[in-house]
Each structure stands twice: as C-alpha cells, then as structure tokens.
PDB file of C-alpha atoms in Angstrom:
ATOM      1  CA  SER L  16     -32.216 158.567  69.696  1.00  0.00           C
ATOM      2  CA  GLN L  17     -35.486 156.360  69.450  1.00  0.00           C
ATOM      3  CA  GLU L  18     -35.693 152.577  70.284  1.00  0.00           C
ATOM      4  CA  LEU L  19     -38.185 150.556  68.707  1.00  0.00           C
ATOM      5  CA  GLU L  20     -38.387 146.774  69.801  1.00  0.00           C
ATOM      6  CA  GLN L  21     -40.655 144.387  68.369  1.00  0.00           C
ATOM      7  CA  SER L  22     -42.041 141.151  69.575  1.00  0.00           C
ATOM      8  CA  PRO L  23     -41.718 137.944  68.508  1.00  0.00           C
ATOM      9  CA  GLN L  24     -38.318 138.184  66.449  1.00  0.00           C
ATOM     10  CA  SER L  25     -39.828 135.407  64.326  1.00  0.00           C
ATOM     11  CA  LEU L  26     -43.102 133.735  64.223  1.00  0.00           C
ATOM     12  CA  ILE L  27     -44.563 130.367  62.478  1.00  0.00           C
ATOM     13  CA  VAL L  28     -48.375 129.965  62.318  1.00  0.00           C
ATOM     14  CA  GLN L  29     -50.741 127.479  59.989  1.00  0.00           C
ATOM     15  CA  GLU L  30     -52.572 128.995  57.769  1.00  0.00           C
ATOM     16  CA  GLY L  31     -56.038 130.440  59.262  1.00  0.00           C
ATOM     17  CA  LYS L  32     -54.344 131.090  62.491  1.00  0.00           C
ATOM     18  CA  ASN L  33     -54.921 134.654  64.112  1.00  0.00           C
ATOM     19  CA  LEU L  34     -51.530 136.166  65.386  1.00  0.00           C
ATOM     20  CA  THR L  35     -50.051 139.467  66.838  1.00  0.00           C
ATOM     21  CA  ILE L  36     -47.027 141.479  66.579  1.00  0.00           C
ATOM     22  CA  ASN L  37     -46.129 143.846  68.970  1.00  0.00           C
ATOM     23  CA  CYS L  38     -44.041 146.799  68.649  1.00  0.00           C
ATOM     24  CA  THR L  39     -42.625 149.093  71.957  1.00  0.00           C
ATOM     25  CA  SER L  40     -41.106 152.517  72.004  1.00  0.00           C
ATOM     26  CA  SER L  41     -38.480 153.797  74.037  1.00  0.00           C
ATOM     27  CA  LYS L  42     -40.359 157.343  74.002  1.00  0.00           C
ATOM     28  CA  THR L  43     -43.235 158.982  73.036  1.00  0.00           C
ATOM     29  CA  LEU L  44     -44.619 158.058  69.362  1.00  0.00           C
ATOM     30  CA  TYR L  45     -44.903 160.902  67.481  1.00  0.00           C
ATOM     31  CA  GLY L  46     -46.392 158.452  64.378  1.00  0.00           C
ATOM     32  CA  LEU L  47     -45.893 154.428  64.387  1.00  0.00           C
ATOM     33  CA  TYR L  48     -46.027 153.261  60.926  1.00  0.00           C
ATOM     34  CA  TRP L  49     -46.124 149.731  59.825  1.00  0.00           C
ATOM     35  CA  TYR L  50     -44.165 147.985  56.563  1.00  0.00           C
ATOM     36  CA  LYS L  51     -44.201 144.814  55.293  1.00  0.00           C
ATOM     37  CA  GLN L  52     -40.700 143.434  53.595  1.00  0.00           C
ATOM     38  CA  LYS L  53     -40.699 140.635  51.124  1.00  0.00           C
ATOM     39  CA  TYR L  54     -37.195 138.727  51.812  1.00  0.00           C
ATOM     40  CA  GLY L  55     -34.507 140.631  50.302  1.00  0.00           C
ATOM     41  CA  GLU L  56     -36.853 143.290  49.162  1.00  0.00           C
ATOM     42  CA  GLY L  57     -37.870 146.888  49.577  1.00  0.00           C
ATOM     43  CA  LEU L  58     -40.552 147.762  52.378  1.00  0.00           C
ATOM     44  CA  ILE L  59     -44.156 148.170  51.383  1.00  0.00           C
ATOM     45  CA  PHE L  60     -46.138 150.768  53.710  1.00  0.00           C
ATOM     46  CA  LEU L  61     -49.306 148.994  55.432  1.00  0.00           C
ATOM     47  CA  MET L  62     -50.456 152.008  57.867  1.00  0.00           C
ATOM     48  CA  MET L  63     -49.483 154.902  59.805  1.00  0.00           C
ATOM     49  CA  LEU L  64     -51.194 155.631  63.369  1.00  0.00           C
ATOM     50  CA  GLN L  65     -50.880 158.952  65.142  1.00  0.00           C
ATOM     51  CA  LYS L  66     -53.284 159.308  67.803  1.00  0.00           C
ATOM     52  CA  GLY L  67     -53.452 157.445  71.258  1.00  0.00           C
ATOM     53  CA  GLY L  68     -55.997 155.040  70.843  1.00  0.00           C
ATOM     54  CA  GLU L  69     -56.339 155.374  67.192  1.00  0.00           C
ATOM     55  CA  GLU L  70     -56.983 151.712  65.383  1.00  0.00           C
ATOM     56  CA  LYS L  71     -56.471 151.265  61.748  1.00  0.00           C
ATOM     57  CA  SER L  72     -57.314 148.145  59.161  1.00  0.00           C
ATOM     58  CA  HIS L  73     -57.045 147.497  55.843  1.00  0.00           C
ATOM     59  CA  GLU L  74     -58.293 144.133  54.661  1.00  0.00           C
ATOM     60  CA  LYS L  75     -57.442 141.326  57.304  1.00  0.00           C
ATOM     61  CA  ILE L  76     -54.569 143.500  58.831  1.00  0.00           C
ATOM     62  CA  THR L  77     -55.638 145.732  62.290  1.00  0.00           C
ATOM     63  CA  ALA L  78     -52.733 147.998  63.746  1.00  0.00           C
ATOM     64  CA  LYS L  79     -53.439 149.500  67.353  1.00  0.00           C
ATOM     65  CA  LEU L  80     -51.967 152.443  68.919  1.00  0.00           C
ATOM     66  CA  ASP L  81     -52.170 152.443  72.590  1.00  0.00           C
ATOM     67  CA  GLU L  82     -53.276 155.507  74.663  1.00  0.00           C
ATOM     68  CA  LYS L  83     -49.768 156.593  76.223  1.00  0.00           C
ATOM     69  CA  LYS L  84     -48.497 156.256  72.463  1.00  0.00           C
ATOM     70  CA  GLN L  85     -45.452 154.247  73.225  1.00  0.00           C
ATOM     71  CA  GLN L  86     -46.639 150.851  72.261  1.00  0.00           C
ATOM     72  CA  SER L  87     -48.617 149.275  69.066  1.00  0.00           C
ATOM     73  CA  SER L  88     -49.490 145.919  67.770  1.00  0.00           C
ATOM     74  CA  LEU L  89     -50.756 144.623  64.479  1.00  0.00           C
ATOM     75  CA  HIS L  90     -52.653 141.791  64.341  1.00  0.00           C
ATOM     76  CA  ILE L  91     -53.696 139.541  61.412  1.00  0.00           C
ATOM     77  CA  THR L  92     -56.820 137.539  61.153  1.00  0.00           C
ATOM     78  CA  ALA L  93     -57.023 134.287  59.559  1.00  0.00           C
ATOM     79  CA  SER L  94     -53.259 134.455  58.022  1.00  0.00           C
ATOM     80  CA  GLN L  95     -52.600 133.327  54.620  1.00  0.00           C
ATOM     81  CA  PRO L  96     -49.195 132.447  52.985  1.00  0.00           C
ATOM     82  CA  SER L  97     -49.813 135.880  51.315  1.00  0.00           C
ATOM     83  CA  HIS L  98     -48.724 136.975  54.426  1.00  0.00           C
ATOM     84  CA  ALA L  99     -45.379 135.793  54.977  1.00  0.00           C
ATOM     85  CA  GLY L 100     -42.833 138.598  55.165  1.00  0.00           C
ATOM     86  CA  ILE L 101     -41.100 140.718  57.486  1.00  0.00           C
ATOM     87  CA  TYR L 102     -43.350 143.461  59.420  1.00  0.00           C
ATOM     88  CA  LEU L 103     -41.328 146.312  60.489  1.00  0.00           C
ATOM     89  CA  CYS L 104     -42.314 149.216  62.908  1.00  0.00           C
ATOM     90  CA  GLY L 105     -40.839 152.820  62.069  1.00  0.00           C
ATOM     91  CA  ALA L 106     -41.022 156.162  63.626  1.00  0.00           C
ATOM     92  CA  ASP L 107     -40.429 159.263  62.879  1.00  0.00           C
ATOM     93  CA  GLN L 108     -38.644 162.370  65.313  1.00  0.00           C
ATOM     94  CA  ASN L 109     -40.798 165.154  65.863  1.00  0.00           C
ATOM     95  CA  THR L 110     -38.566 167.329  63.590  1.00  0.00           C
ATOM     96  CA  GLY L 111     -39.532 165.037  60.584  1.00  0.00           C
ATOM     97  CA  ASN L 112     -35.705 164.365  59.111  1.00  0.00           C
ATOM     98  CA  GLN L 113     -34.885 161.017  60.824  1.00  0.00           C
ATOM     99  CA  PHE L 114     -36.796 157.941  60.558  1.00  0.00           C
ATOM    100  CA  TYR L 115     -36.203 154.739  62.765  1.00  0.00           C
ATOM    101  CA  PHE L 116     -37.225 151.236  62.725  1.00  0.00           C
ATOM    102  CA  GLY L 117     -37.771 148.363  64.888  1.00  0.00           C
ATOM    103  CA  THR L 118     -35.780 145.053  64.573  1.00  0.00           C
ATOM    104  CA  GLY L 119     -38.314 143.278  62.502  1.00  0.00           C
ATOM    105  CA  THR L 120     -40.612 139.886  63.139  1.00  0.00           C
ATOM    106  CA  SER L 121     -40.027 137.183  60.207  1.00  0.00           C
ATOM    107  CA  LEU L 122     -43.242 135.604  60.001  1.00  0.00           C
ATOM    108  CA  THR L 123     -44.230 132.341  57.930  1.00  0.00           C
ATOM    109  CA  VAL L 124     -47.659 130.942  57.783  1.00  0.00           C
ATOM    110  CA  ILE L 125     -47.582 127.099  56.462  1.00  0.00           C
ATOM    111  CA  PRO L 126     -50.386 126.360  54.222  1.00  0.00           C
TER     112      PRO L 126
ATOM    113  CA  GLU S  25     -44.451 148.258  42.153  1.00  0.00           C
ATOM    114  CA  THR S  26     -43.214 151.893  43.486  1.00  0.00           C
ATOM    115  CA  GLY S  27     -41.579 154.638  41.301  1.00  0.00           C
ATOM    116  CA  VAL S  28     -38.457 154.233  42.886  1.00  0.00           C
ATOM    117  CA  THR S  29     -35.449 152.544  41.093  1.00  0.00           C
ATOM    118  CA  GLN S  30     -31.966 151.379  42.363  1.00  0.00           C
ATOM    119  CA  SER S  31     -29.001 150.523  40.938  1.00  0.00           C
ATOM    120  CA  PRO S  32     -26.877 148.475  40.334  1.00  0.00           C
ATOM    121  CA  THR S  33     -29.070 145.202  42.195  1.00  0.00           C
ATOM    122  CA  HIS S  34     -26.144 143.363  43.386  1.00  0.00           C
ATOM    123  CA  LEU S  35     -22.415 144.593  43.865  1.00  0.00           C
ATOM    124  CA  ILE S  36     -19.371 142.768  45.392  1.00  0.00           C
ATOM    125  CA  LYS S  37     -16.221 145.068  46.652  1.00  0.00           C
ATOM    126  CA  THR S  38     -13.388 144.143  48.485  1.00  0.00           C
ATOM    127  CA  ARG S  39     -11.977 146.097  51.575  1.00  0.00           C
ATOM    128  CA  GLY S  40     -10.852 149.602  51.100  1.00  0.00           C
ATOM    129  CA  GLN S  41     -12.490 150.160  47.761  1.00  0.00           C
ATOM    130  CA  GLN S  42     -14.983 152.679  47.088  1.00  0.00           C
ATOM    131  CA  VAL S  43     -18.440 152.670  46.056  1.00  0.00           C
ATOM    132  CA  THR S  44     -21.428 154.661  44.603  1.00  0.00           C
ATOM    133  CA  LEU S  45     -24.842 153.530  44.852  1.00  0.00           C
ATOM    134  CA  ARG S  46     -27.794 155.554  42.921  1.00  0.00           C
ATOM    135  CA  CYS S  47     -31.639 156.004  43.244  1.00  0.00           C
ATOM    136  CA  SER S  48     -34.100 157.509  41.418  1.00  0.00           C
ATOM    137  CA  SER S  49     -37.435 158.978  43.297  1.00  0.00           C
ATOM    138  CA  GLN S  50     -41.119 158.789  42.825  1.00  0.00           C
ATOM    139  CA  SER S  51     -42.274 161.499  40.676  1.00  0.00           C
ATOM    140  CA  GLY S  52     -43.624 164.524  42.846  1.00  0.00           C
ATOM    141  CA  HIS S  53     -41.290 163.636  45.876  1.00  0.00           C
ATOM    142  CA  ASN S  54     -38.263 165.504  46.632  1.00  0.00           C
ATOM    143  CA  THR S  55     -36.992 164.051  49.642  1.00  0.00           C
ATOM    144  CA  VAL S  56     -34.801 161.166  49.828  1.00  0.00           C
ATOM    145  CA  SER S  57     -33.941 159.099  52.787  1.00  0.00           C
ATOM    146  CA  TRP S  58     -31.414 156.146  52.401  1.00  0.00           C
ATOM    147  CA  TYR S  59     -31.134 152.982  55.014  1.00  0.00           C
ATOM    148  CA  GLN S  60     -28.592 150.004  55.571  1.00  0.00           C
ATOM    149  CA  GLN S  61     -30.230 147.050  56.209  1.00  0.00           C
ATOM    150  CA  ALA S  62     -27.895 144.073  57.704  1.00  0.00           C
ATOM    151  CA  LEU S  63     -28.978 140.742  57.382  1.00  0.00           C
ATOM    152  CA  GLY S  64     -31.723 139.973  59.994  1.00  0.00           C
ATOM    153  CA  GLN S  65     -31.794 143.335  61.413  1.00  0.00           C
ATOM    154  CA  GLY S  66     -34.502 146.315  60.772  1.00  0.00           C
ATOM    155  CA  PRO S  67     -33.155 149.298  58.086  1.00  0.00           C
ATOM    156  CA  GLN S  68     -30.629 151.799  60.088  1.00  0.00           C
ATOM    157  CA  PHE S  69     -31.274 155.332  58.837  1.00  0.00           C
ATOM    158  CA  ILE S  70     -28.191 157.085  57.062  1.00  0.00           C
ATOM    159  CA  PHE S  71     -29.007 160.425  56.147  1.00  0.00           C
ATOM    160  CA  GLN S  72     -32.147 162.859  54.410  1.00  0.00           C
ATOM    161  CA  TYR S  73     -31.615 164.487  51.717  1.00  0.00           C
ATOM    162  CA  TYR S  74     -34.090 167.575  50.821  1.00  0.00           C
ATOM    163  CA  ARG S  75     -33.477 170.283  48.047  1.00  0.00           C
ATOM    164  CA  GLU S  76     -29.823 168.789  47.187  1.00  0.00           C
ATOM    165  CA  GLU S  77     -28.790 169.530  50.936  1.00  0.00           C
ATOM    166  CA  GLU S  78     -28.233 167.000  53.743  1.00  0.00           C
ATOM    167  CA  ASN S  79     -31.304 167.050  55.972  1.00  0.00           C
ATOM    168  CA  GLY S  80     -30.559 164.463  58.732  1.00  0.00           C
ATOM    169  CA  ARG S  81     -28.452 162.165  59.646  1.00  0.00           C
ATOM    170  CA  GLY S  82     -28.162 158.790  61.474  1.00  0.00           C
ATOM    171  CA  ASN S  83     -25.407 157.198  63.437  1.00  0.00           C
ATOM    172  CA  PHE S  84     -23.117 156.936  60.573  1.00  0.00           C
ATOM    173  CA  PRO S  85     -19.329 157.950  59.940  1.00  0.00           C
ATOM    174  CA  PRO S  86     -18.131 160.510  57.768  1.00  0.00           C
ATOM    175  CA  ARG S  87     -17.458 157.820  54.761  1.00  0.00           C
ATOM    176  CA  PHE S  88     -20.910 157.737  54.441  1.00  0.00           C
ATOM    177  CA  SER S  89     -21.827 160.749  51.911  1.00  0.00           C
ATOM    178  CA  GLY S  90     -24.523 161.434  49.563  1.00  0.00           C
ATOM    179  CA  LEU S  91     -25.643 163.515  46.997  1.00  0.00           C
ATOM    180  CA  GLN S  92     -29.256 164.719  45.766  1.00  0.00           C
ATOM    181  CA  PHE S  93     -29.371 166.189  41.906  1.00  0.00           C
ATOM    182  CA  PRO S  94     -31.619 168.797  40.861  1.00  0.00           C
ATOM    183  CA  ASN S  95     -34.246 165.766  39.493  1.00  0.00           C
ATOM    184  CA  TYR S  96     -34.130 164.647  43.417  1.00  0.00           C
ATOM    185  CA  SER S  97     -32.436 161.414  42.225  1.00  0.00           C
ATOM    186  CA  SER S  98     -29.925 160.827  44.813  1.00  0.00           C
ATOM    187  CA  GLU S  99     -26.423 158.674  45.310  1.00  0.00           C
ATOM    188  CA  LEU S 100     -25.006 157.198  48.349  1.00  0.00           C
ATOM    189  CA  ASN S 101     -21.312 156.869  48.455  1.00  0.00           C
ATOM    190  CA  VAL S 102     -18.789 154.993  50.714  1.00  0.00           C
ATOM    191  CA  ASN S 103     -15.634 155.380  50.884  1.00  0.00           C
ATOM    192  CA  ALA S 104     -13.109 152.463  52.791  1.00  0.00           C
ATOM    193  CA  LEU S 105     -15.102 149.884  52.715  1.00  0.00           C
ATOM    194  CA  GLU S 106     -15.214 147.077  55.966  1.00  0.00           C
ATOM    195  CA  LEU S 107     -16.689 144.101  56.066  1.00  0.00           C
ATOM    196  CA  ASP S 108     -19.518 145.421  58.177  1.00  0.00           C
ATOM    197  CA  ASP S 109     -20.495 147.326  55.300  1.00  0.00           C
ATOM    198  CA  SER S 110     -21.947 144.248  53.499  1.00  0.00           C
ATOM    199  CA  ALA S 111     -25.748 144.951  53.285  1.00  0.00           C
ATOM    200  CA  LEU S 112     -28.971 145.575  51.447  1.00  0.00           C
ATOM    201  CA  TYR S 113     -28.765 149.201  50.758  1.00  0.00           C
ATOM    202  CA  LEU S 114     -32.692 150.714  50.457  1.00  0.00           C
ATOM    203  CA  CYS S 115     -33.836 154.305  49.484  1.00  0.00           C
ATOM    204  CA  ALA S 116     -37.014 155.795  49.969  1.00  0.00           C
ATOM    205  CA  SER S 117     -37.792 158.771  48.393  1.00  0.00           C
ATOM    206  CA  SER S 118     -40.730 161.218  49.677  1.00  0.00           C
ATOM    207  CA  ARG S 119     -42.659 164.362  50.267  1.00  0.00           C
ATOM    208  CA  PRO S 120     -40.727 166.698  52.969  1.00  0.00           C
ATOM    209  CA  ARG S 121     -42.130 165.574  56.578  1.00  0.00           C
ATOM    210  CA  GLU S 122     -44.610 163.008  55.296  1.00  0.00           C
ATOM    211  CA  ALA S 123     -42.958 159.908  56.097  1.00  0.00           C
ATOM    212  CA  GLU S 124     -46.363 157.930  55.200  1.00  0.00           C
ATOM    213  CA  THR S 125     -45.442 158.676  51.771  1.00  0.00           C
ATOM    214  CA  GLN S 126     -42.026 157.108  51.848  1.00  0.00           C
ATOM    215  CA  TYR S 127     -42.185 154.764  48.890  1.00  0.00           C
ATOM    216  CA  PHE S 128     -39.168 152.730  48.974  1.00  0.00           C
ATOM    217  CA  GLY S 129     -36.693 151.215  46.213  1.00  0.00           C
ATOM    218  CA  PRO S 130     -35.488 147.437  45.879  1.00  0.00           C
ATOM    219  CA  GLY S 131     -32.225 147.821  47.334  1.00  0.00           C
ATOM    220  CA  THR S 132     -29.212 147.215  46.212  1.00  0.00           C
ATOM    221  CA  ARG S 133     -27.363 144.389  47.889  1.00  0.00           C
ATOM    222  CA  LEU S 134     -23.635 145.209  48.711  1.00  0.00           C
ATOM    223  CA  LEU S 135     -21.215 142.208  49.699  1.00  0.00           C
ATOM    224  CA  VAL S 136     -17.456 143.492  50.826  1.00  0.00           C
ATOM    225  CA  LEU S 137     -15.143 140.617  50.614  1.00  0.00           C
TER     226      LEU S 137
END
C-alpha cells in the first residue's frame, strides 16, 4: 500500500514568515493532492499535481512535485493567521479506488 | 462549504454497541468514500462505494460495512465497537476516478466509552 510521510509534524511560525511542508511517498505517485483541514472539520482541496516537475500556485500557496514523482513540497509565502490548520497530502493508487493520506502537518501562525 | 452533509455530528457509544453514520453526496457525484481519522493522524481510507457496490477497501475488519443508496447517499456501519474506534469519520463524494473532485463532509465525531 502507499505510504506518505509528511514533515515537519508541526510548525509554529510568526505571521509574515515563509514556510515549507514536505510529503514523501514510498512509491511513485500517479497523483498528489494537497488538502487543508481546520481542526476537527472536513478537508478542503487545495491543489493536485500529476506530472513530474509540475508546480501550481493558488494565492500565496505553491506546491511542487519532483521529477521522480516521489516527493512534493507545499510552500506558503508571507503566512497569515488564516493559513493555520492541518495540511495533508494525499495520493490515489493507479486503480483509482483507494486513496491515502499523509500523516499531516499542523501549522500555527502567530499574529 | 461543500454539498456533502453527515449525520450525526457527534455520537457517544459504549464498547460492543453498533453505530450507523450517514452521508449525503454532492449533487452530480456518484462515488462515496469513507475515512477514519484518529486524533493527531491523517485520515485512513475505509472503503469506497460506486453504483451501490463496494469498489475498494482499506485495511479495516469486516465489522466495518457500508451501503450506498440509489440517490448516492451512503451509510457506514460499525459493529462490536471498540475503544480504538473513537475517531472523526469523514465521508467524501466524487465523480469516478476523479479524486480531485472529492468534496468532504464536516465529519461525525464518535466517542466509544
């Protein structure tokens, strides 16, 4: 089965600082997804990456998938308190009927 | 907010009891997936339903079962509850093989005493 390891496990940053969250897979990724979760709530889809070397941005959040398609990073520029939450990477198997999540990264942004 | 709703929002049960959780899917989505999220961990895939049949299953015992109805809503049933079943249960609806269209519900928080 697919295993996704995220680092760091938790992050506390001052408002305005940049930060990076990493997601490493034990297998080649066919699709890598990033989600954000407010504590105890459902997940909100952020971005999907499929091609090696692909990079996508949405507002101040940028995600990249490395050429070998086994690692992805999520970068937040000039963090704000609204960015606080749990960030989860996810991947589906090529069959499309199973989905795996990473261990999660808890982000706290101090005003 | 997504169009995926879950009920109940919170539930307290005792060991050995049975529980049924419900999920209504986003309009136009005919696939429903269920996840278990223990405190401080990422969601774990339980199973997926498509066209009223189980279409994929994670590493969960048979006492976790489900149903999907013709209107694509779904139920998750857990028998013989154990303390470790305490978790946030999330459902997500999507179009087939389009994980990027997964819309998550707010979850049901289950506490087993």
